[in-house]
Amino acid sequence: MVSEWYFFLNFQRSDLKPPLKKQYKEEKEELEEMTIKPAVRIADRKLVVKNRTILTGVPDNVIATSGTASGPVEGVFLGAVFDEENSRHVVPIGTLRDVRFMSCFRFKLWWMAQKMGDQGKDIPLETQFLLVETKEGSHLDSTEENQIVYTVFLPLIEGSFRAVLQGNQNDQLELCLESGDADTKASSFTHSVFIHACTDPFSTISEAIKAVKVHLKTFRQRHEKKLPGVVDYFGWCTWDAFYQDVTQEGVEAGLESLASGGTPPKFVIIDDGWQSVGGDPQVEENSSSSANQTETKQQPLLRLTGIKENEKFQKSGDPTVGIKNIVNIAKEKHGLNYVYVWHAITGYWGGVRPGVDEMEGYGSKIRYPMVSKGVVDNEPGWKTDAIAVQGLGLVNPKNVYKFYNELHGYLAAAGIDGVKVDVQCILETLGAGLGGRVELTRQYHQALDASVGRNFPDNGIIACMSHNTDALYCSKQTAVVRASDDFYPRDPVSHTIHIAAVAYNSVFLGEFMLPDWDMFHSLHPAAEYHASARVISGGPLYVSDAPGRHNFELLKKLVLPDGSILRARLPGRPTRDCLFTDPARDGVSLLKIWNMNKYTGVLGVYNCQGAAWNSAARKNTFHQTNMDSLSGHVKGRDVHLITEASLEPDWNGDCAVYCHRTGELVTLPHNAAMPVSLKVLEHEIFTLTPIKVLAPGFSFAPLGLINMYNSGGAIEGLKYEVNDVANLSELDVAYGGESSGLGGVRVENCSNELVGKVKMEIKGCGNFGAYSSAKPRRCTVGSSEVEFDYEPSSGLMKFNLEKLPEEGQKVHVVEVQL
């Protein structure tokens, strides 16, 4: 009604006499005051977010559409109108200055990394996610007008086009739209970017992704998908142990080797090297073309020649048993729960070879990739890549479900539980003549989802080399995604880069799937650095050690004797105060990564300085660091959702903090900071538990299995029982008014009065620790009383859970009396 009345006033304006013009002006101003302005809007050629200007100079051909149709989230969709139809468009959507941003962009066709900056020109090509922070405000201020506002830009899929963001030298933020097919054209777009803003960066992102999901109706979020069982167990991947030379004997040797040290893997990924592949038949003709000359210098690109295993994975004496032989060995002899195998989304690196009798029904045809300009500019080596030069045998999209179903059906019949599906982004380069990149990707992923759903009921699939939004925005089934470029055991420049990339990429990827931070080597100079990060990632945990090359002391900080792990509950992500700093490049910042357990938080701190993706050299390089070590601080609220671990609605914010490296326990009052200093490639893991005040002088906070990196993940149940406070008045006098145990002398409870009980359910075995402001009276495990150590200076109580819970029981029942 307000808008109609405003239109009526505007329409009648020329007919108003002078005495009425003043009245009209007053009524108009009153109406404008009454009208609630959208939180995100374009006004006067500016993008305004919660009354803060983010973009200026928005062009006239950029159009905005309210996001209200996509749910209660306040946001706006941007699009643009062009003079003519084309398969690729680039348009500025406004000038970006005086903010801080974090972008996730593709530095390779397959993979994203992070880039930070404060102006439009810093935004890289192929930016698929952009988070912007306004500089004014404070996240400590409770009034929204004075709080920092976080604005997320999500370039989307619209029709047959896929959008990305990029900056130009004039600090303009540009929108690039591509179909990947010269015959797939358009000139008008309305929903190419979604923009949402709020004062909590993590909820801003989640709400925005949810609004996009409601709009597109083509994907599901992480929490809506079934997680495969492998994520809760320790595993082994054959890749860095054997590469493509993997054999059945090698697989068995690796499983035996890990189990011999008390860390038995419960899943294995048989990576590249098990399939039947071959090169193209040699064509004997002389040619002087440069393309053929280039091709002759390359190894022939291998293509899939059959869906069954190669000779290495056939049983000697009975080849018909096939890959089922090693599956039976793994499960029956070595007690594995899951066996996965690798394959490319197109079958193999070179696709499916045309003309092979067994593969004829799939309609494979050699196609040559057309890589988008942004990818080629970031990764110039694509011009001479073997796939670009020799082409790829692409299964006809109409037959791709038949291909997947027959491949997966054969594997499932052999006892295989899932697949790691690699090389996924190649599809975006092959859409010419097939409706474009978005359409081809959608067809393949729909077929893949259907086949996995039919053949692997545990939702056994891991996506790899898949960091394009073409795939993310059409993924309904896949629940696990590799989070970054590979772990490279022999490349010293890669290790700090890897930890930074997985953490920042998880901010975006973690909304769609559970990020997998990749395999690592337990016997390696950077082993602890990688291992601790995998633990706080919340994702799968697996190594690629060669048989006989293990650090079991390290592995026992990750793996329980039954092969299970203490997995954190969420994707690990940088803390709020690290979102816009650059821990790989700026020479001053440490990277802090947070995650949650049921009753504790976990925080990892890493020095990742000294190496990063070099935009000039177009590769990862070392750079000079000016300091031997960097200093930072840790606070309780660094764990973003730490209040959810408290059992008290009015918890005061005080935490018990256990430092894994030093074994030190500190009580940290609300908003207090604890210093931390680390050299390059050093790390520290902290367990943080909200302190429960049971009565004056009596506080408690369980830490978990303190010999494990994620100690708090062992606590499955926690309950406090407090006696009537009225009966405790005599204790107040006895302790001289001590109120919390955060400072002051901790003394033993000499009274006969029972203050309360702490009842816990603990998974696993090992050294259990807890903070107690007063020495506990008694501790029991099950029905047996156990001895415990108590350190009065820190309040650390410890006792040993010598073995796993009895068979048939999942947890130890522990009771501590105060």
Short mmCIF file of N, CA and C in Angstrom, two decimals, residues 488-586:
data_model
loop_
_atom_site.label_atom_id
_atom_site.label_comp_id
_atom_site.label_asym_id
_atom_site.label_seq_id
_atom_site.Cartn_x
_atom_site.Cartn_y
_atom_site.Cartn_z
N TYR A 488 51.95 -32.75 -1.21
CA TYR A 488 53.12 -33.10 -2.03
C TYR A 488 54.29 -33.40 -1.09
N PRO A 489 54.55 -34.68 -0.78
CA PRO A 489 55.56 -35.00 0.23
C PRO A 489 56.97 -34.53 -0.13
N ARG A 490 57.25 -34.40 -1.43
CA ARG A 490 58.61 -34.05 -1.84
C ARG A 490 58.77 -32.59 -2.24
N ASP A 491 57.74 -31.77 -2.00
CA ASP A 491 57.79 -30.35 -2.38
C ASP A 491 57.77 -29.49 -1.12
N PRO A 492 58.93 -29.00 -0.67
CA PRO A 492 58.96 -28.25 0.60
C PRO A 492 58.17 -26.94 0.57
N VAL A 493 57.95 -26.38 -0.60
CA VAL A 493 57.20 -25.12 -0.68
C VAL A 493 55.72 -25.31 -0.38
N SER A 494 55.25 -26.56 -0.44
CA SER A 494 53.80 -26.81 -0.45
C SER A 494 53.15 -26.90 0.92
N HIS A 495 53.90 -27.14 1.99
CA HIS A 495 53.26 -27.57 3.24
C HIS A 495 52.51 -26.46 3.95
N THR A 496 53.13 -25.29 4.10
CA THR A 496 52.41 -24.18 4.74
C THR A 496 51.24 -23.73 3.85
N ILE A 497 51.47 -23.73 2.53
CA ILE A 497 50.42 -23.34 1.58
C ILE A 497 49.21 -24.26 1.72
N HIS A 498 49.48 -25.54 1.89
CA HIS A 498 48.40 -26.53 1.98
C HIS A 498 47.49 -26.24 3.17
N ILE A 499 48.08 -25.99 4.34
CA ILE A 499 47.26 -25.78 5.55
C ILE A 499 46.43 -24.51 5.42
N ALA A 500 47.02 -23.44 4.90
CA ALA A 500 46.25 -22.21 4.71
C ALA A 500 45.11 -22.42 3.72
N ALA A 501 45.39 -23.10 2.61
CA ALA A 501 44.38 -23.27 1.56
C ALA A 501 43.20 -24.11 2.03
N VAL A 502 43.47 -25.22 2.71
CA VAL A 502 42.35 -26.07 3.14
C VAL A 502 41.45 -25.33 4.13
N ALA A 503 42.07 -24.52 5.01
CA ALA A 503 41.27 -23.80 6.01
C ALA A 503 40.38 -22.76 5.36
N TYR A 504 40.93 -21.94 4.48
CA TYR A 504 40.12 -20.87 3.86
C TYR A 504 39.14 -21.43 2.84
N ASN A 505 39.52 -22.43 2.07
CA ASN A 505 38.58 -23.03 1.13
C ASN A 505 37.39 -23.65 1.86
N SER A 506 37.62 -24.15 3.08
CA SER A 506 36.54 -24.79 3.83
C SER A 506 35.46 -23.80 4.25
N VAL A 507 35.79 -22.52 4.30
CA VAL A 507 34.78 -21.50 4.60
C VAL A 507 33.65 -21.56 3.58
N PHE A 508 34.00 -21.79 2.33
CA PHE A 508 33.02 -21.87 1.24
C PHE A 508 32.59 -23.32 1.00
N LEU A 509 33.55 -24.21 0.77
CA LEU A 509 33.22 -25.60 0.43
C LEU A 509 32.43 -26.29 1.54
N GLY A 510 32.72 -25.93 2.79
CA GLY A 510 32.08 -26.60 3.91
C GLY A 510 30.58 -26.40 4.00
N GLU A 511 30.06 -25.45 3.24
CA GLU A 511 28.60 -25.27 3.19
C GLU A 511 27.93 -26.33 2.32
N PHE A 512 28.69 -26.92 1.39
CA PHE A 512 28.14 -27.89 0.45
C PHE A 512 28.45 -29.33 0.86
N MET A 513 29.69 -29.55 1.33
CA MET A 513 30.17 -30.89 1.64
C MET A 513 31.15 -30.81 2.80
N LEU A 514 31.51 -31.97 3.32
CA LEU A 514 32.53 -32.04 4.36
C LEU A 514 33.91 -32.00 3.69
N PRO A 515 34.71 -30.98 3.97
CA PRO A 515 36.01 -30.89 3.31
C PRO A 515 36.98 -31.98 3.79
N ASP A 516 37.67 -32.56 2.83
CA ASP A 516 38.69 -33.58 3.06
C ASP A 516 40.04 -32.91 2.84
N TRP A 517 40.85 -32.80 3.92
CA TRP A 517 42.12 -32.05 3.84
C TRP A 517 43.26 -32.89 3.30
N ASP A 518 42.97 -34.05 2.74
CA ASP A 518 43.88 -34.91 1.99
C ASP A 518 44.73 -35.79 2.90
N MET A 519 45.32 -36.79 2.27
CA MET A 519 46.25 -37.71 2.94
C MET A 519 47.53 -36.97 3.33
N PHE A 520 48.37 -37.62 4.13
CA PHE A 520 49.68 -37.07 4.47
C PHE A 520 50.59 -38.24 4.85
N HIS A 521 51.86 -37.97 5.08
CA HIS A 521 52.82 -38.98 5.54
C HIS A 521 53.05 -38.80 7.04
N SER A 522 52.95 -39.89 7.80
CA SER A 522 53.19 -39.79 9.24
C SER A 522 54.69 -39.72 9.55
N LEU A 523 55.54 -40.16 8.62
CA LEU A 523 56.99 -40.08 8.79
C LEU A 523 57.51 -39.07 7.78
N HIS A 524 57.61 -37.79 8.24
CA HIS A 524 57.91 -36.69 7.32
C HIS A 524 58.30 -35.48 8.17
N PRO A 525 59.17 -34.60 7.68
CA PRO A 525 59.54 -33.42 8.47
C PRO A 525 58.35 -32.55 8.89
N ALA A 526 57.28 -32.54 8.07
CA ALA A 526 56.10 -31.74 8.41
C ALA A 526 54.94 -32.61 8.88
N ALA A 527 55.23 -33.81 9.36
CA ALA A 527 54.17 -34.76 9.70
C ALA A 527 53.24 -34.25 10.79
N GLU A 528 53.79 -33.72 11.90
CA GLU A 528 52.92 -33.26 12.99
C GLU A 528 52.11 -32.05 12.56
N TYR A 529 52.70 -31.20 11.76
CA TYR A 529 52.02 -30.01 11.22
C TYR A 529 50.77 -30.44 10.44
N HIS A 530 50.94 -31.42 9.54
CA HIS A 530 49.81 -31.91 8.76
C HIS A 530 48.83 -32.71 9.61
N ALA A 531 49.36 -33.59 10.46
CA ALA A 531 48.50 -34.49 11.23
C ALA A 531 47.54 -33.72 12.12
N SER A 532 48.05 -32.73 12.85
CA SER A 532 47.19 -31.98 13.76
C SER A 532 46.11 -31.23 12.99
N ALA A 533 46.46 -30.74 11.81
CA ALA A 533 45.47 -30.03 11.00
C ALA A 533 44.36 -30.95 10.53
N ARG A 534 44.72 -32.19 10.16
CA ARG A 534 43.69 -33.14 9.73
C ARG A 534 42.72 -33.42 10.88
N VAL A 535 43.25 -33.46 12.09
CA VAL A 535 42.41 -33.76 13.25
C VAL A 535 41.36 -32.68 13.48
N ILE A 536 41.77 -31.41 13.35
CA ILE A 536 40.79 -30.34 13.61
C ILE A 536 39.98 -29.99 12.37
N SER A 537 40.24 -30.68 11.24
CA SER A 537 39.49 -30.39 10.01
C SER A 537 38.04 -30.83 10.11
N GLY A 538 37.77 -31.85 10.95
CA GLY A 538 36.43 -32.42 11.01
C GLY A 538 36.14 -33.39 9.88
N GLY A 539 37.12 -33.60 9.00
CA GLY A 539 36.92 -34.45 7.83
C GLY A 539 37.62 -35.79 7.96
N PRO A 540 37.72 -36.52 6.85
CA PRO A 540 38.38 -37.84 6.87
C PRO A 540 39.83 -37.72 7.30
N LEU A 541 40.35 -38.81 7.88
CA LEU A 541 41.71 -38.82 8.38
C LEU A 541 42.41 -40.07 7.84
N TYR A 542 43.35 -39.86 6.93
CA TYR A 542 44.04 -41.01 6.33
C TYR A 542 45.44 -40.62 5.89
N VAL A 543 46.33 -41.60 5.91
CA VAL A 543 47.72 -41.39 5.51
C VAL A 543 47.99 -42.11 4.19
N SER A 544 49.14 -41.79 3.61
CA SER A 544 49.57 -42.49 2.38
C SER A 544 51.00 -43.00 2.57
N ASP A 545 51.29 -43.45 3.80
CA ASP A 545 52.63 -43.97 4.12
C ASP A 545 52.96 -45.18 3.26
N ALA A 546 54.23 -45.28 2.86
CA ALA A 546 54.71 -46.52 2.27
C ALA A 546 54.81 -47.57 3.37
N PRO A 547 54.61 -48.85 3.05
CA PRO A 547 54.72 -49.89 4.07
C PRO A 547 56.06 -49.82 4.81
N GLY A 548 55.98 -49.88 6.14
CA GLY A 548 57.18 -49.85 6.95
C GLY A 548 57.69 -48.46 7.29
N ARG A 549 57.05 -47.42 6.76
CA ARG A 549 57.51 -46.05 7.01
C ARG A 549 56.40 -45.29 7.75
N HIS A 550 56.37 -45.47 9.07
CA HIS A 550 55.32 -44.87 9.88
C HIS A 550 55.91 -44.28 11.16
N ASN A 551 55.24 -43.25 11.67
CA ASN A 551 55.54 -42.72 13.00
C ASN A 551 54.34 -43.07 13.89
N PHE A 552 54.45 -44.20 14.58
CA PHE A 552 53.31 -44.68 15.36
C PHE A 552 53.05 -43.81 16.58
N GLU A 553 54.10 -43.19 17.12
CA GLU A 553 53.90 -42.29 18.24
C GLU A 553 52.98 -41.14 17.84
N LEU A 554 53.18 -40.62 16.63
CA LEU A 554 52.31 -39.57 16.13
C LEU A 554 50.92 -40.11 15.81
N LEU A 555 50.85 -41.25 15.15
CA LEU A 555 49.55 -41.79 14.75
C LEU A 555 48.65 -42.08 15.94
N LYS A 556 49.25 -42.42 17.09
CA LYS A 556 48.44 -42.71 18.28
C LYS A 556 47.85 -41.45 18.90
N LYS A 557 48.25 -40.27 18.42
CA LYS A 557 47.60 -39.02 18.82
C LYS A 557 46.34 -38.77 17.98
N LEU A 558 46.16 -39.61 16.96
CA LEU A 558 45.04 -39.43 16.02
C LEU A 558 44.06 -40.60 16.06
N VAL A 559 44.59 -41.81 16.32
CA VAL A 559 43.83 -43.03 16.08
C VAL A 559 43.72 -43.84 17.37
N LEU A 560 42.52 -44.31 17.67
CA LEU A 560 42.31 -45.21 18.80
C LEU A 560 42.66 -46.65 18.40
N PRO A 561 42.89 -47.53 19.36
CA PRO A 561 43.32 -48.90 19.03
C PRO A 561 42.34 -49.67 18.16
N ASP A 562 41.08 -49.27 18.12
CA ASP A 562 40.11 -49.97 17.28
C ASP A 562 39.99 -49.35 15.88
N GLY A 563 40.86 -48.38 15.56
CA GLY A 563 40.84 -47.76 14.24
C GLY A 563 39.87 -46.61 14.10
N SER A 564 39.14 -46.29 15.17
CA SER A 564 38.24 -45.14 15.11
C SER A 564 39.01 -43.87 15.47
N ILE A 565 38.42 -42.72 15.22
CA ILE A 565 39.06 -41.43 15.47
C ILE A 565 38.13 -40.55 16.28
N LEU A 566 38.68 -39.47 16.83
CA LEU A 566 37.88 -38.49 17.57
C LEU A 566 37.63 -37.31 16.63
N ARG A 567 36.61 -37.45 15.81
CA ARG A 567 36.36 -36.43 14.77
C ARG A 567 35.59 -35.25 15.32
N ALA A 568 36.08 -34.05 15.03
CA ALA A 568 35.34 -32.83 15.38
C ALA A 568 34.07 -32.74 14.54
N ARG A 569 33.13 -31.92 14.98
CA ARG A 569 31.76 -31.99 14.46
C ARG A 569 31.49 -31.14 13.21
N LEU A 570 32.35 -30.18 12.92
CA LEU A 570 32.10 -29.22 11.84
C LEU A 570 33.29 -29.17 10.90
N PRO A 571 33.18 -28.49 9.77
CA PRO A 571 34.39 -28.20 8.99
C PRO A 571 35.28 -27.22 9.75
N GLY A 572 36.57 -27.51 9.86
CA GLY A 572 37.49 -26.57 10.47
C GLY A 572 37.63 -25.33 9.61
N ARG A 573 37.60 -24.15 10.24
CA ARG A 573 37.68 -22.88 9.50
C ARG A 573 38.52 -21.87 10.27
N PRO A 574 39.06 -20.85 9.60
CA PRO A 574 39.81 -19.83 10.31
C PRO A 574 38.92 -19.09 11.32
N THR A 575 39.52 -18.64 12.41
CA THR A 575 38.77 -17.85 13.38
C THR A 575 38.36 -16.51 12.77
N ARG A 576 37.38 -15.87 13.40
CA ARG A 576 36.86 -14.61 12.87
C ARG A 576 37.97 -13.58 12.64
N ASP A 577 38.92 -13.49 13.59
CA ASP A 577 39.96 -12.47 13.46
C ASP A 577 41.05 -12.84 12.45
N CYS A 578 40.96 -14.03 11.87
CA CYS A 578 41.92 -14.45 10.83
C CYS A 578 41.31 -14.43 9.43
N LEU A 579 40.02 -14.17 9.32
CA LEU A 579 39.35 -14.30 8.02
C LEU A 579 39.94 -13.38 6.96
N PHE A 580 40.44 -12.22 7.36
CA PHE A 580 40.89 -11.24 6.37
C PHE A 580 42.39 -10.93 6.48
N THR A 581 43.09 -11.60 7.40
CA THR A 581 44.54 -11.49 7.43
C THR A 581 45.11 -12.52 6.47
N ASP A 582 46.37 -12.38 6.10
CA ASP A 582 46.97 -13.28 5.12
C ASP A 582 48.11 -14.05 5.77
N PRO A 583 47.83 -15.21 6.36
CA PRO A 583 48.85 -15.93 7.13
C PRO A 583 49.92 -16.60 6.28
N ALA A 584 49.78 -16.53 4.96
CA ALA A 584 50.81 -17.09 4.09
C ALA A 584 51.76 -16.01 3.56
N ARG A 585 51.27 -14.74 3.48
CA ARG A 585 52.03 -13.71 2.78
C ARG A 585 52.41 -12.50 3.61
N ASP A 586 51.66 -12.16 4.65
CA ASP A 586 51.85 -10.82 5.25
C ASP A 586 53.02 -10.72 6.21
#
